[in-house]
CSV table of C-alpha atoms in Angstrom, one decimal:
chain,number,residue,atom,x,y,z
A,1,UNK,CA,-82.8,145.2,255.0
A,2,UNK,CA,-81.8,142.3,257.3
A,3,UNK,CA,-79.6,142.7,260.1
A,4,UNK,CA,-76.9,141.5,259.6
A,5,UNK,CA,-76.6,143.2,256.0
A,6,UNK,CA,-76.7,146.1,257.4
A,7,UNK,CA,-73.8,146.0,259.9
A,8,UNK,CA,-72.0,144.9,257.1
A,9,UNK,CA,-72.3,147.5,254.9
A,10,UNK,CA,-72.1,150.3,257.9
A,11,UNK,CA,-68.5,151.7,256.4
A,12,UNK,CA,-69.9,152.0,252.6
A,13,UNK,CA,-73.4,153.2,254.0
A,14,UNK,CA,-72.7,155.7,256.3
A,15,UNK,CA,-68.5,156.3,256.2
A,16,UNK,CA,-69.0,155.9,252.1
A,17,UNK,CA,-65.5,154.2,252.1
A,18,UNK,CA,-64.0,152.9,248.5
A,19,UNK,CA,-61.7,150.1,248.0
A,20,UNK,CA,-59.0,151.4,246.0
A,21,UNK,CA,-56.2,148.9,244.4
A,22,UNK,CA,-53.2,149.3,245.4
A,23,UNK,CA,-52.1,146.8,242.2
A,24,UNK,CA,-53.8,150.2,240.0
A,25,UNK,CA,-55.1,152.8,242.0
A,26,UNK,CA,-58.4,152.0,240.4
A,27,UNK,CA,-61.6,152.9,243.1
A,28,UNK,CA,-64.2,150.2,244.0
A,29,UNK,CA,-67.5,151.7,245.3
A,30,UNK,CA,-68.9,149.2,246.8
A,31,UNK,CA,-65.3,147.7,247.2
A,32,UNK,CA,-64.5,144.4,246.0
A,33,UNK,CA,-62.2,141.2,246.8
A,34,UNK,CA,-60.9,141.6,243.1
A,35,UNK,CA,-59.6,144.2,241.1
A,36,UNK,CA,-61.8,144.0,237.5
A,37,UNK,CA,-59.0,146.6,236.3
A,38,UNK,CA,-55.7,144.3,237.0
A,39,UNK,CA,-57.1,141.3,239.0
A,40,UNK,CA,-55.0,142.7,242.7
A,41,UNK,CA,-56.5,141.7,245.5
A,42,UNK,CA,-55.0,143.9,247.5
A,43,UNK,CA,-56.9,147.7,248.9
A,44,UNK,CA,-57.1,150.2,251.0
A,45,UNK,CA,-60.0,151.8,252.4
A,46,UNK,CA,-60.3,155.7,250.9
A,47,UNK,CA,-63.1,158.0,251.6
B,1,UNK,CA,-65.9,113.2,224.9
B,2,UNK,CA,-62.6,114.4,226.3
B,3,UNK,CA,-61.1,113.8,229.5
B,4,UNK,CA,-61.5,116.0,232.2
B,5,UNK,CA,-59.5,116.9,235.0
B,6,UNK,CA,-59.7,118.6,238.3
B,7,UNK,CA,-56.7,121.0,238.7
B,8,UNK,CA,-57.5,123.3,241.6
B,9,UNK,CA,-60.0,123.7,244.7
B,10,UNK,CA,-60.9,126.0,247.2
B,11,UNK,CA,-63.8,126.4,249.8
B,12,UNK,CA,-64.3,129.2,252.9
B,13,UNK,CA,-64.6,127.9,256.3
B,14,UNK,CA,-68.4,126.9,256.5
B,15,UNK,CA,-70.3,128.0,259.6
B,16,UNK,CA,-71.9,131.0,260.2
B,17,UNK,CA,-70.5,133.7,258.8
B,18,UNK,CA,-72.0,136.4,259.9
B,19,UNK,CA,-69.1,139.2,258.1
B,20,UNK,CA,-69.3,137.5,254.8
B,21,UNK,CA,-72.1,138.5,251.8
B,22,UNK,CA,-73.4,135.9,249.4
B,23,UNK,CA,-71.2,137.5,246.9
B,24,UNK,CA,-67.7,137.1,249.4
B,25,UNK,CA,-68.2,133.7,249.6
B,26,UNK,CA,-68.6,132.9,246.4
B,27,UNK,CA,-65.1,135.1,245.5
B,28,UNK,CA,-63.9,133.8,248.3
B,29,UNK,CA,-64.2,129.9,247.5
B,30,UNK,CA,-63.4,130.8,243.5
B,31,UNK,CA,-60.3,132.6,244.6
B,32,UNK,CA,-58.8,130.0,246.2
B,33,UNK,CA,-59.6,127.1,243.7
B,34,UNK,CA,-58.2,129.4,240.9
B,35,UNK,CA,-55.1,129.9,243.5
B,36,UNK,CA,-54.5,126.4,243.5
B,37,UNK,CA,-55.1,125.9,240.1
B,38,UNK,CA,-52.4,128.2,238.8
B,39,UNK,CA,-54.1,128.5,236.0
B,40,UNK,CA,-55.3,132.5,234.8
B,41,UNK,CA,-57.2,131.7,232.1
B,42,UNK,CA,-61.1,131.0,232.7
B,43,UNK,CA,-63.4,130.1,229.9
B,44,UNK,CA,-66.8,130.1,231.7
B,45,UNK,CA,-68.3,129.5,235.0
B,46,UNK,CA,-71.5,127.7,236.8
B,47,UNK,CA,-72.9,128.8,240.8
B,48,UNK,CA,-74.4,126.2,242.3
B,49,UNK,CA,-76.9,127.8,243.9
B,50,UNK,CA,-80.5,126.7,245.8
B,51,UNK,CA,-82.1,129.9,246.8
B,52,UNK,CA,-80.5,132.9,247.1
B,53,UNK,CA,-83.6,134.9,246.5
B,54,UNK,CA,-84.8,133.4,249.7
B,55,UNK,CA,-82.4,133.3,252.1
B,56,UNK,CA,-81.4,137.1,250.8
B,57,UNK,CA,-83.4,138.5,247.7
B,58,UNK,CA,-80.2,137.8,245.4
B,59,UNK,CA,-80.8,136.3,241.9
B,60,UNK,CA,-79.3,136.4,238.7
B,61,UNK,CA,-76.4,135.5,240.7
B,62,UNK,CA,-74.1,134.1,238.1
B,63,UNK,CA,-73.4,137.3,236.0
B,64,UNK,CA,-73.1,138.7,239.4
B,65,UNK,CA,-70.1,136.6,240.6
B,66,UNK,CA,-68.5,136.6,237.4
B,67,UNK,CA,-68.2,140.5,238.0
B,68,UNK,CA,-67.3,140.1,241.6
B,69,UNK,CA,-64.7,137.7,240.4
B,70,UNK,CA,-63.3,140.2,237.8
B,71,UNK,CA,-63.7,137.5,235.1
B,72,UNK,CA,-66.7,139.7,232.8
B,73,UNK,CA,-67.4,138.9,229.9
B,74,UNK,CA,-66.8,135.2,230.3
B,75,UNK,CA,-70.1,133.5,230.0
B,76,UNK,CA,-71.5,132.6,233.6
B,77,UNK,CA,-74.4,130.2,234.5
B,78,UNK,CA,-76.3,130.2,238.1
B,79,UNK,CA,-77.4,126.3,238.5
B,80,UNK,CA,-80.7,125.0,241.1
B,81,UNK,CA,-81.2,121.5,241.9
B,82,UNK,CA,-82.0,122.3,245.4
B,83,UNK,CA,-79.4,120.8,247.4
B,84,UNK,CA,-78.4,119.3,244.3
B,85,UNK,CA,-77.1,121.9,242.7
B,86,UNK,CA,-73.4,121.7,243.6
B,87,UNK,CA,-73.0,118.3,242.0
B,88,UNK,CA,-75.2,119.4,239.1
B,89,UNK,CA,-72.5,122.8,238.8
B,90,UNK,CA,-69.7,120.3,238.4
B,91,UNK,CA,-71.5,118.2,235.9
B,92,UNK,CA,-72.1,121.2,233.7
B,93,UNK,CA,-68.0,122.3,234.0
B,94,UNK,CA,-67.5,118.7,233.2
B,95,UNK,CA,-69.6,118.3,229.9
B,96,UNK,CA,-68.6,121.9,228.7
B,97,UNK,CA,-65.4,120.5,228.8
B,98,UNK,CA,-65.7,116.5,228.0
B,99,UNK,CA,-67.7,118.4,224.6
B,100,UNK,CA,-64.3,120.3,223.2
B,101,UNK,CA,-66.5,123.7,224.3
B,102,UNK,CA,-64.3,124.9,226.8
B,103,UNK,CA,-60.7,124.1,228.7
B,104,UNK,CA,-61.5,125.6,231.6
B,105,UNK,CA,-64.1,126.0,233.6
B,106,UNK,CA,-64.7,127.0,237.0
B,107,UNK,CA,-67.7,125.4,239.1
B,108,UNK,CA,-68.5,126.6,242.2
B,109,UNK,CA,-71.5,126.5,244.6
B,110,UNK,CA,-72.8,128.7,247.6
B,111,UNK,CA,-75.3,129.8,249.9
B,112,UNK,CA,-75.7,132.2,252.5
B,113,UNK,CA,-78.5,131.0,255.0
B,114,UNK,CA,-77.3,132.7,258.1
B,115,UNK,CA,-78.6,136.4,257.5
B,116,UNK,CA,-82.5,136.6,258.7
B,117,UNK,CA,-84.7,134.6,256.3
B,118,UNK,CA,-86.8,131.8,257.6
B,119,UNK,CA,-84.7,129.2,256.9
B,120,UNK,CA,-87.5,126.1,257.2
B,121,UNK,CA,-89.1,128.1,254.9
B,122,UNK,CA,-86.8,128.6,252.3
B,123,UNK,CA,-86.1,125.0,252.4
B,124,UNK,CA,-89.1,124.0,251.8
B,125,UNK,CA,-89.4,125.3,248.3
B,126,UNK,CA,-87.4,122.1,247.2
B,127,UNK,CA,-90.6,120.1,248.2
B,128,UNK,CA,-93.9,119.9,246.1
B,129,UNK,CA,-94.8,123.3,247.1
B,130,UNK,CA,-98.8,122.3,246.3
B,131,UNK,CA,-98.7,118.5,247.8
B,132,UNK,CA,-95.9,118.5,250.5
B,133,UNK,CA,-95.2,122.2,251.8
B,134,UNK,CA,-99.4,123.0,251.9
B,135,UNK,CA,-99.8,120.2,254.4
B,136,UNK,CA,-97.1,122.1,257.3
B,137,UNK,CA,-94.4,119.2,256.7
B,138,UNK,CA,-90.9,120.2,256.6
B,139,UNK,CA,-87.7,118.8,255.5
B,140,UNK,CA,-87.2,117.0,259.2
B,141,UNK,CA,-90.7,115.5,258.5
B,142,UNK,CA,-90.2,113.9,255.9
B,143,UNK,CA,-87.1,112.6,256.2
B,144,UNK,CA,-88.6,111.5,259.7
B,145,UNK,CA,-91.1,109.5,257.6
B,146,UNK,CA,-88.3,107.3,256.1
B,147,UNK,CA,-86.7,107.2,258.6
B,148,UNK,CA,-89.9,105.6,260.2
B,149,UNK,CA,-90.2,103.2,257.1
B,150,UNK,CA,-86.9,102.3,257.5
B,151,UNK,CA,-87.4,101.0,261.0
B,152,UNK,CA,-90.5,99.5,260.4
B,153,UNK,CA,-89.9,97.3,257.3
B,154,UNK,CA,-85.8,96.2,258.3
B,155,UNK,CA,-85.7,96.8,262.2
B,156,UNK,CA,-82.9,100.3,261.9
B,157,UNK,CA,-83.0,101.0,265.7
B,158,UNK,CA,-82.5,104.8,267.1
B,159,UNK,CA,-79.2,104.1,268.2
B,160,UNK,CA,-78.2,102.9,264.7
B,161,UNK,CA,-79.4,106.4,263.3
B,162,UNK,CA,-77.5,108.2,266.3
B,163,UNK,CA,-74.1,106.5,264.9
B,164,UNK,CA,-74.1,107.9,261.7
B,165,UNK,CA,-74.0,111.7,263.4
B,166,UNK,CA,-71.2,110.0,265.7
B,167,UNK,CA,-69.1,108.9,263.1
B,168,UNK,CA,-69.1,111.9,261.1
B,169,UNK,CA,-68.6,114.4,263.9
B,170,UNK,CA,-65.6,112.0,264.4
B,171,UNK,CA,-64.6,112.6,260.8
B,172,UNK,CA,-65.6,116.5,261.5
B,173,UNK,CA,-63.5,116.7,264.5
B,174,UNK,CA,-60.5,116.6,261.9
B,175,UNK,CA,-61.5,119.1,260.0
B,176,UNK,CA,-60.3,122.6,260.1
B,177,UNK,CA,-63.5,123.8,257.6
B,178,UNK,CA,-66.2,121.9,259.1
B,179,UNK,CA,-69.0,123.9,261.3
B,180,UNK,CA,-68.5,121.5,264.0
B,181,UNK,CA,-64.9,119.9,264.8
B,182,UNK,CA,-65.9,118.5,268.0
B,183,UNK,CA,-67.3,114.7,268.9
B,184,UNK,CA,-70.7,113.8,269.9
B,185,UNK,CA,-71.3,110.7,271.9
B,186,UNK,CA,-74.9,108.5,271.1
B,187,UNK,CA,-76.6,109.7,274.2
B,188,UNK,CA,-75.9,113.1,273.2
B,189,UNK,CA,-78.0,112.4,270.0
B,190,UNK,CA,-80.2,110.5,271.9
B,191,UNK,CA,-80.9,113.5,273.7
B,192,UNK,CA,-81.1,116.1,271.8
B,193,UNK,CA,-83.9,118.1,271.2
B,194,UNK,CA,-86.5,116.1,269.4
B,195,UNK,CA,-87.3,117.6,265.4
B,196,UNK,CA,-89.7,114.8,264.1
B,197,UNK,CA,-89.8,112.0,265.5
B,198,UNK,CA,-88.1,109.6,265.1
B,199,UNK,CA,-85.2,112.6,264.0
B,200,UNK,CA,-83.5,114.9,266.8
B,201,UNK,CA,-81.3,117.8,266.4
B,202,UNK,CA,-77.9,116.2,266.0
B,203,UNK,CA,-79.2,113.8,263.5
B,204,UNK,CA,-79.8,117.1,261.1
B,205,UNK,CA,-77.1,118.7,259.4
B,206,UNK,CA,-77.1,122.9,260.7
B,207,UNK,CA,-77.6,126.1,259.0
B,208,UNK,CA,-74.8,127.0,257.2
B,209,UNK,CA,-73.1,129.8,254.9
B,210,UNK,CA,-69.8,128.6,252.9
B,211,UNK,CA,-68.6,128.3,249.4
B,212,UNK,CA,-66.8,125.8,247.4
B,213,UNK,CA,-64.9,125.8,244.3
B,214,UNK,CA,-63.3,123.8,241.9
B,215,UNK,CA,-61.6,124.7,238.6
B,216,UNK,CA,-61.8,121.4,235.4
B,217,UNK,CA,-59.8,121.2,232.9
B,218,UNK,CA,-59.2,119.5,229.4
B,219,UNK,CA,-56.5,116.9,229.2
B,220,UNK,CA,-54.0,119.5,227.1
B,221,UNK,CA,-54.4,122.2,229.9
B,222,UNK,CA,-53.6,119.7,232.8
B,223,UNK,CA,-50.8,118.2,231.6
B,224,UNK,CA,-49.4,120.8,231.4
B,225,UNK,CA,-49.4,122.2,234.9
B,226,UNK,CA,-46.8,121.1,237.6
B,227,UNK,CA,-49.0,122.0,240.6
B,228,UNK,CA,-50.8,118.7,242.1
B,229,UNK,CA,-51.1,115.4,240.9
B,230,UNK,CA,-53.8,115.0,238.4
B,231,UNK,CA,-57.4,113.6,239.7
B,232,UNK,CA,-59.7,112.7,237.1
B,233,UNK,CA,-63.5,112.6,236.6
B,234,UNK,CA,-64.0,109.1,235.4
B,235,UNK,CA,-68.1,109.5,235.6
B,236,UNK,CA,-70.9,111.8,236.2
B,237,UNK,CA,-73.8,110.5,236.2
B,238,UNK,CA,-77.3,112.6,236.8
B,239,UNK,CA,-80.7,111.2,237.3
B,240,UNK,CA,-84.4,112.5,239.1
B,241,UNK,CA,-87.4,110.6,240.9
B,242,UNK,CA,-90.4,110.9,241.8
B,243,UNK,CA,-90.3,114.5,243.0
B,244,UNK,CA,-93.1,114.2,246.3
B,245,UNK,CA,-92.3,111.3,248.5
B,246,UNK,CA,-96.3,110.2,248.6
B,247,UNK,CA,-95.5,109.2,244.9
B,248,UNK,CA,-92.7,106.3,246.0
B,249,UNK,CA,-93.2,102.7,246.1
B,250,UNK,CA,-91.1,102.5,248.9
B,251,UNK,CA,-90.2,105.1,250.8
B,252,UNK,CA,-86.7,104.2,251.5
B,253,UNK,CA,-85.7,103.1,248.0
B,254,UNK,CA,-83.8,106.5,246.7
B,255,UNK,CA,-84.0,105.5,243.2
B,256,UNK,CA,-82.3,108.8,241.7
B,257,UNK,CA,-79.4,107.6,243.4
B,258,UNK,CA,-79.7,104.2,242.4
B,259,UNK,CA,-80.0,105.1,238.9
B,260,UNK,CA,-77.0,107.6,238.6
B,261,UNK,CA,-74.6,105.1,241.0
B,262,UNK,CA,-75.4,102.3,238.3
B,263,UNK,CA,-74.3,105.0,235.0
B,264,UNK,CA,-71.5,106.1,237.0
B,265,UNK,CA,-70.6,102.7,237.1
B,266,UNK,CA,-70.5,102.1,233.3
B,267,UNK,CA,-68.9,105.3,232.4
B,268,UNK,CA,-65.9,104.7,235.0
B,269,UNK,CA,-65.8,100.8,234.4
B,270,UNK,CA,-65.9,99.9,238.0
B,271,UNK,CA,-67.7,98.9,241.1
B,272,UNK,CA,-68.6,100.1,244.1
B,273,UNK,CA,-66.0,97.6,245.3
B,274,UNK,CA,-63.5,99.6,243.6
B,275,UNK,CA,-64.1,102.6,246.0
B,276,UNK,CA,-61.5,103.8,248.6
B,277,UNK,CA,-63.2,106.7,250.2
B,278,UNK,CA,-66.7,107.6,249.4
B,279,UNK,CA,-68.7,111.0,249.9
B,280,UNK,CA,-72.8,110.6,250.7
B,281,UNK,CA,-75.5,113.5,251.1
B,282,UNK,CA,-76.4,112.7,255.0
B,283,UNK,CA,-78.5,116.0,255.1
B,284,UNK,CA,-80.4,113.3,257.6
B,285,UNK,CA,-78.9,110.4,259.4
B,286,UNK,CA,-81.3,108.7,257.9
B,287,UNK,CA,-80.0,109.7,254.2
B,288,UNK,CA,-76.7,108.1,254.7
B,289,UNK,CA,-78.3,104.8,255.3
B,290,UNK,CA,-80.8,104.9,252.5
B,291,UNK,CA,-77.7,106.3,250.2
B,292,UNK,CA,-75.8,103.2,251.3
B,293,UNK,CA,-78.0,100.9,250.1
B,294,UNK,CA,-78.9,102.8,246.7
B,295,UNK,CA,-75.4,102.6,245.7
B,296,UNK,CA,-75.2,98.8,246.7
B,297,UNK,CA,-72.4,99.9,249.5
B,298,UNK,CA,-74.6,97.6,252.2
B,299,UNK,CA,-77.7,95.4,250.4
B,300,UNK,CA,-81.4,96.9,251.9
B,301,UNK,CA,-81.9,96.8,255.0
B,302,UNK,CA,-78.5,96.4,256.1
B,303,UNK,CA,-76.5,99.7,255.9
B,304,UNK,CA,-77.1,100.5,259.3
B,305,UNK,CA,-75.2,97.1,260.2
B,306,UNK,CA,-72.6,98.2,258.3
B,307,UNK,CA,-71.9,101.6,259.9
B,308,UNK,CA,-72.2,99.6,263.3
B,309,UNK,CA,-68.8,97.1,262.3
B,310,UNK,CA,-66.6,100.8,261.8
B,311,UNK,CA,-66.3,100.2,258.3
B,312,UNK,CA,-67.2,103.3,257.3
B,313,UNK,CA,-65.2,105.4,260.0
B,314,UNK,CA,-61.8,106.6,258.9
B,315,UNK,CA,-59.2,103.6,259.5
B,316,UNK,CA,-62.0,101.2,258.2
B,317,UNK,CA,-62.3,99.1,255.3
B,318,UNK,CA,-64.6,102.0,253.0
B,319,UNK,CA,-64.5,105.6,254.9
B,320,UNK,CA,-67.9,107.3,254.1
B,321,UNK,CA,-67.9,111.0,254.5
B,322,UNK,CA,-64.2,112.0,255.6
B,323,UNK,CA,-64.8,115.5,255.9
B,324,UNK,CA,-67.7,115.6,258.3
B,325,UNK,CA,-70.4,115.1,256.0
B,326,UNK,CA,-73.2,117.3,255.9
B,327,UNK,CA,-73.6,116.9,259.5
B,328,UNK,CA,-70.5,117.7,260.8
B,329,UNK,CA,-68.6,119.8,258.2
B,330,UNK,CA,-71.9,121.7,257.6
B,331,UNK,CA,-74.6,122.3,254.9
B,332,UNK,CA,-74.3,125.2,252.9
B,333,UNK,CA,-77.3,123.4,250.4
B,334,UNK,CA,-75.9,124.8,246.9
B,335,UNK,CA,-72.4,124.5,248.3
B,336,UNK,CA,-72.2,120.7,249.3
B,337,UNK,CA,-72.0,119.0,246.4
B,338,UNK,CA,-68.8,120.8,245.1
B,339,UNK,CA,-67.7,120.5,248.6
B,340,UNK,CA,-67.9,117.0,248.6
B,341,UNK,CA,-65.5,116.6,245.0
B,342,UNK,CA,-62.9,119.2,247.1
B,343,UNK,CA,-63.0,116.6,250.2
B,344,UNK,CA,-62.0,114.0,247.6
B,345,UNK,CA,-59.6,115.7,245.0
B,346,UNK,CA,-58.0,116.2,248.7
B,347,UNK,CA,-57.7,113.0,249.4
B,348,UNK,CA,-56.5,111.8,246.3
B,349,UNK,CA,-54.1,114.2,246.2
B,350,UNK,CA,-52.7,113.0,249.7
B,351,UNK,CA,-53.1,116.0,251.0
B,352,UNK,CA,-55.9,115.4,253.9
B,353,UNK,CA,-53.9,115.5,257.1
B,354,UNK,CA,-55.2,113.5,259.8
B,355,UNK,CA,-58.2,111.9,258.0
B,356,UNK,CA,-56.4,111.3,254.7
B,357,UNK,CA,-57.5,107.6,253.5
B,358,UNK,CA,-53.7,105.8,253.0
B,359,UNK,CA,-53.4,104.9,249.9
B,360,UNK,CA,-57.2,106.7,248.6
B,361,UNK,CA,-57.1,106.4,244.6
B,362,UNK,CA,-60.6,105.5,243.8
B,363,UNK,CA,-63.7,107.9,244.8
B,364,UNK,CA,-67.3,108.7,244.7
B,365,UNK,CA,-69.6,111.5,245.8
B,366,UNK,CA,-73.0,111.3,245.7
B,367,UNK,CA,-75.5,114.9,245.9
B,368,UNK,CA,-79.6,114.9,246.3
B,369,UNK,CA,-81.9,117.3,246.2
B,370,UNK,CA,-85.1,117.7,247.7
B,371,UNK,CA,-85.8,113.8,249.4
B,372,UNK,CA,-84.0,112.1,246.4
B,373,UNK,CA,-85.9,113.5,243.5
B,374,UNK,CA,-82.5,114.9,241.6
B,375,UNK,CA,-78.9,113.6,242.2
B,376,UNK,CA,-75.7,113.5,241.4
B,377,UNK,CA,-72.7,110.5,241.3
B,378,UNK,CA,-69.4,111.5,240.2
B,379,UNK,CA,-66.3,109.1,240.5
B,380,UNK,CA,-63.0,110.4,240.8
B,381,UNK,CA,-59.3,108.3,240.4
B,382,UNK,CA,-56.2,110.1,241.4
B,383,UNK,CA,-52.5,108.9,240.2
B,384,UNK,CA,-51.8,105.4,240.8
């Protein structure tokens, strides 16, 4: 894996932190800049 | 075929973007245009994209973004011209939508080149692989060998290359997305490091991750939104060349661009008189020139004349590459061409700040891949 990737993906690698929608609770693991359940683009992290 | 409108846009800052993933851009850029659209509903979608298995082992990218995006099942198509494949996204949005198939359609492009590959490399796969790549020679090289032509059959000096990169880091300087918003003078070109002779560094557009997106419509969808004023896409015109340069008659003919500037032409019903502000693929300074004189904008020979009188520098008579161009604004390859229509729905919308064109109704952007063998004209006329 490259660099940069990696640093990237430290949290979900080694923290294993979800996005979950705060539109409808739904969890994203890997998270995501949309929702695919409502379309929110709003999360926070949750582990 | 039906009318076709451009109802919203949206690009990431393009640079180097070292916390963003192929994926975030894309979503990123999409976001936004869909943002600005106001629109929710999406009937299908197109990634321009050049190599994203290259620069980071990601294909089968345009189901990908269309899940990232949170718009599965809608149907989604990945698009490679090489540095062509923006403008060839935005034709295929366009004719879904001029055919009755869709209302809207989203066409975006993207790349990611900041993130470890070998760049050069990578590149490199958009020349004849068998012909051009096996012999060492490199994107710089051969644009270095028109560029060479170029001086050797009309007289194009080195300074007259160095102003192109001047001009658009002028144009650059004013804007808040390009890679590089600072001016460059002509002995700082003149002194940069040397690429391929006759070609330094800041006559080559950088290394650059970004996204653009914009979001077409059908007549009946547009009219009925209150957002912006509408732009419309009065041609888009494709055509290729001869794909290795050793296979031109003259090296610094681009007849791709020739060829799709003439049907572009027919299909809108005007000239390249007619132009207010004008978008050109100057991957090289050298490119801009030869793109000049493709579309008839300066006769052979003479473009770099042209460039020389301001004309082309924002408060001249024809602006050429507001936003930066490929030089300054950056070159994100499958990105640029959709850049290049969000520069100019921008302008035509009145919206461009400090380097807005007064008055810009009339526009054109022209996209290449590879040294001319694909490319892309589209002409755009906002609201009287």
């Amino acid at each position: 894996m490259k660099s940069a990737q990696y640093i990237r993906e430290v949290p979900q690698r080694y923290r294993l932190e979800a996005g979950k929608c705060t539109g409808c609770g739904k969890l994203h693991f890997p998270p995501r800049l949309v929702c695919d359940g409502c379309g929110s683009q709003e999360f926070e992290a949750a582990t | 075929m039906r009318d076709v409108f451009i109802i919203g846009t949206g690009m990431t800052p393009f640079g180097e973007l070292w916390d963003s993933s192929l994926r975030d851009l894309y979503v990123e850029a999409a976001l936004a245009a869909i943002e600005d659209a106001a629109v929710d509903r999406l009937d299908s979608m197109y990634v321009g994209c050049m190599t994203s298995g290259l620069f980071v082992g990601q294909e089968h990218i345009g189901a990908l973004m269309a899940d990232y995006l949170g718009r599965s099942p809608i149907p989604a198509t990945r698009v490679e011209s090489a540095c062509a494949s923006g403008g060839i996204a935005v034709r295929q949005a366009y004719l879904e939508i001029a055919s009755g198939a869709s209302e809207v359609v989203l066409a975006g492009g993207v790349e990611k080149m900041n993130d470890g590959a070998d760049v050069t490399a990578a590149l490199s796969a958009a020349s004849d692989q068998e012909y051009e790549a096996y012999q060492g020679i490199t994107f710089p090289g051969l644009y270095a060998l028109i560029a060479r032509a170029h001086m050797h059959r009309y007289g194009t000096t080195r300074e007259q290359l160095a102003r192109v990169a001047v001009k658009n880091h002028r144009h650059g300087a004013l804007n808040p997305k390009a890679q590089f918003q600072f001016e460059i003078t002509i002995d700082q070109v003149l002194n940069s490091t040397q690429v391929a002779d006759p070609l330094r560094l800041l006559d080559c557009s950088p290394v650059t991750d970004g996204a653009a997106a914009v979001i077409l419509a059908s007549a009946e969808v547009a009219g009925k939104l209150k957002g912006h004023p509408a732009v419309k896409i009065t041609a888009s015109a494709q055509a290729s060349d001869t794909f290795a340069l050793h296979n031109r008659q003259d090296l610094t003919h681009l007849g791709a661009v020739q060829r799709a500037g003439e049907l572009a032409f027919v299909q809108a019903g005007r000239t390249i008189e007619d132009m207010d502000v004008i978008e050109l693929h100057d991957c090289f300074t050298i490119a801009e020139l030869c793109a000049m004189e493709a579309l008839g904008i300066a006769e052979p020979g003479k473009a770099a004349a042209l460039v020389e009188t301001g004309e082309t520098t924002l408060g001249g008579r024809l602006p050429i590459n507001t936003s930066g161009g490929l030089k300054a604004k950056g070159h994100p390859v499958g990105a640029s061409g959709v850049a290049q229509i969000v520069e100019l729905t921008t302008q035509l919308r009145g919206t461009a700040g400090k380097r807005q064109v007064e008055g810009a109704r009339l526009a054109l952007a022209q996209n290449m891949g590879g040294t001319g063998a694909s490319c892309t004209v589209h002409i755009l006329e906002g609201a009287a």
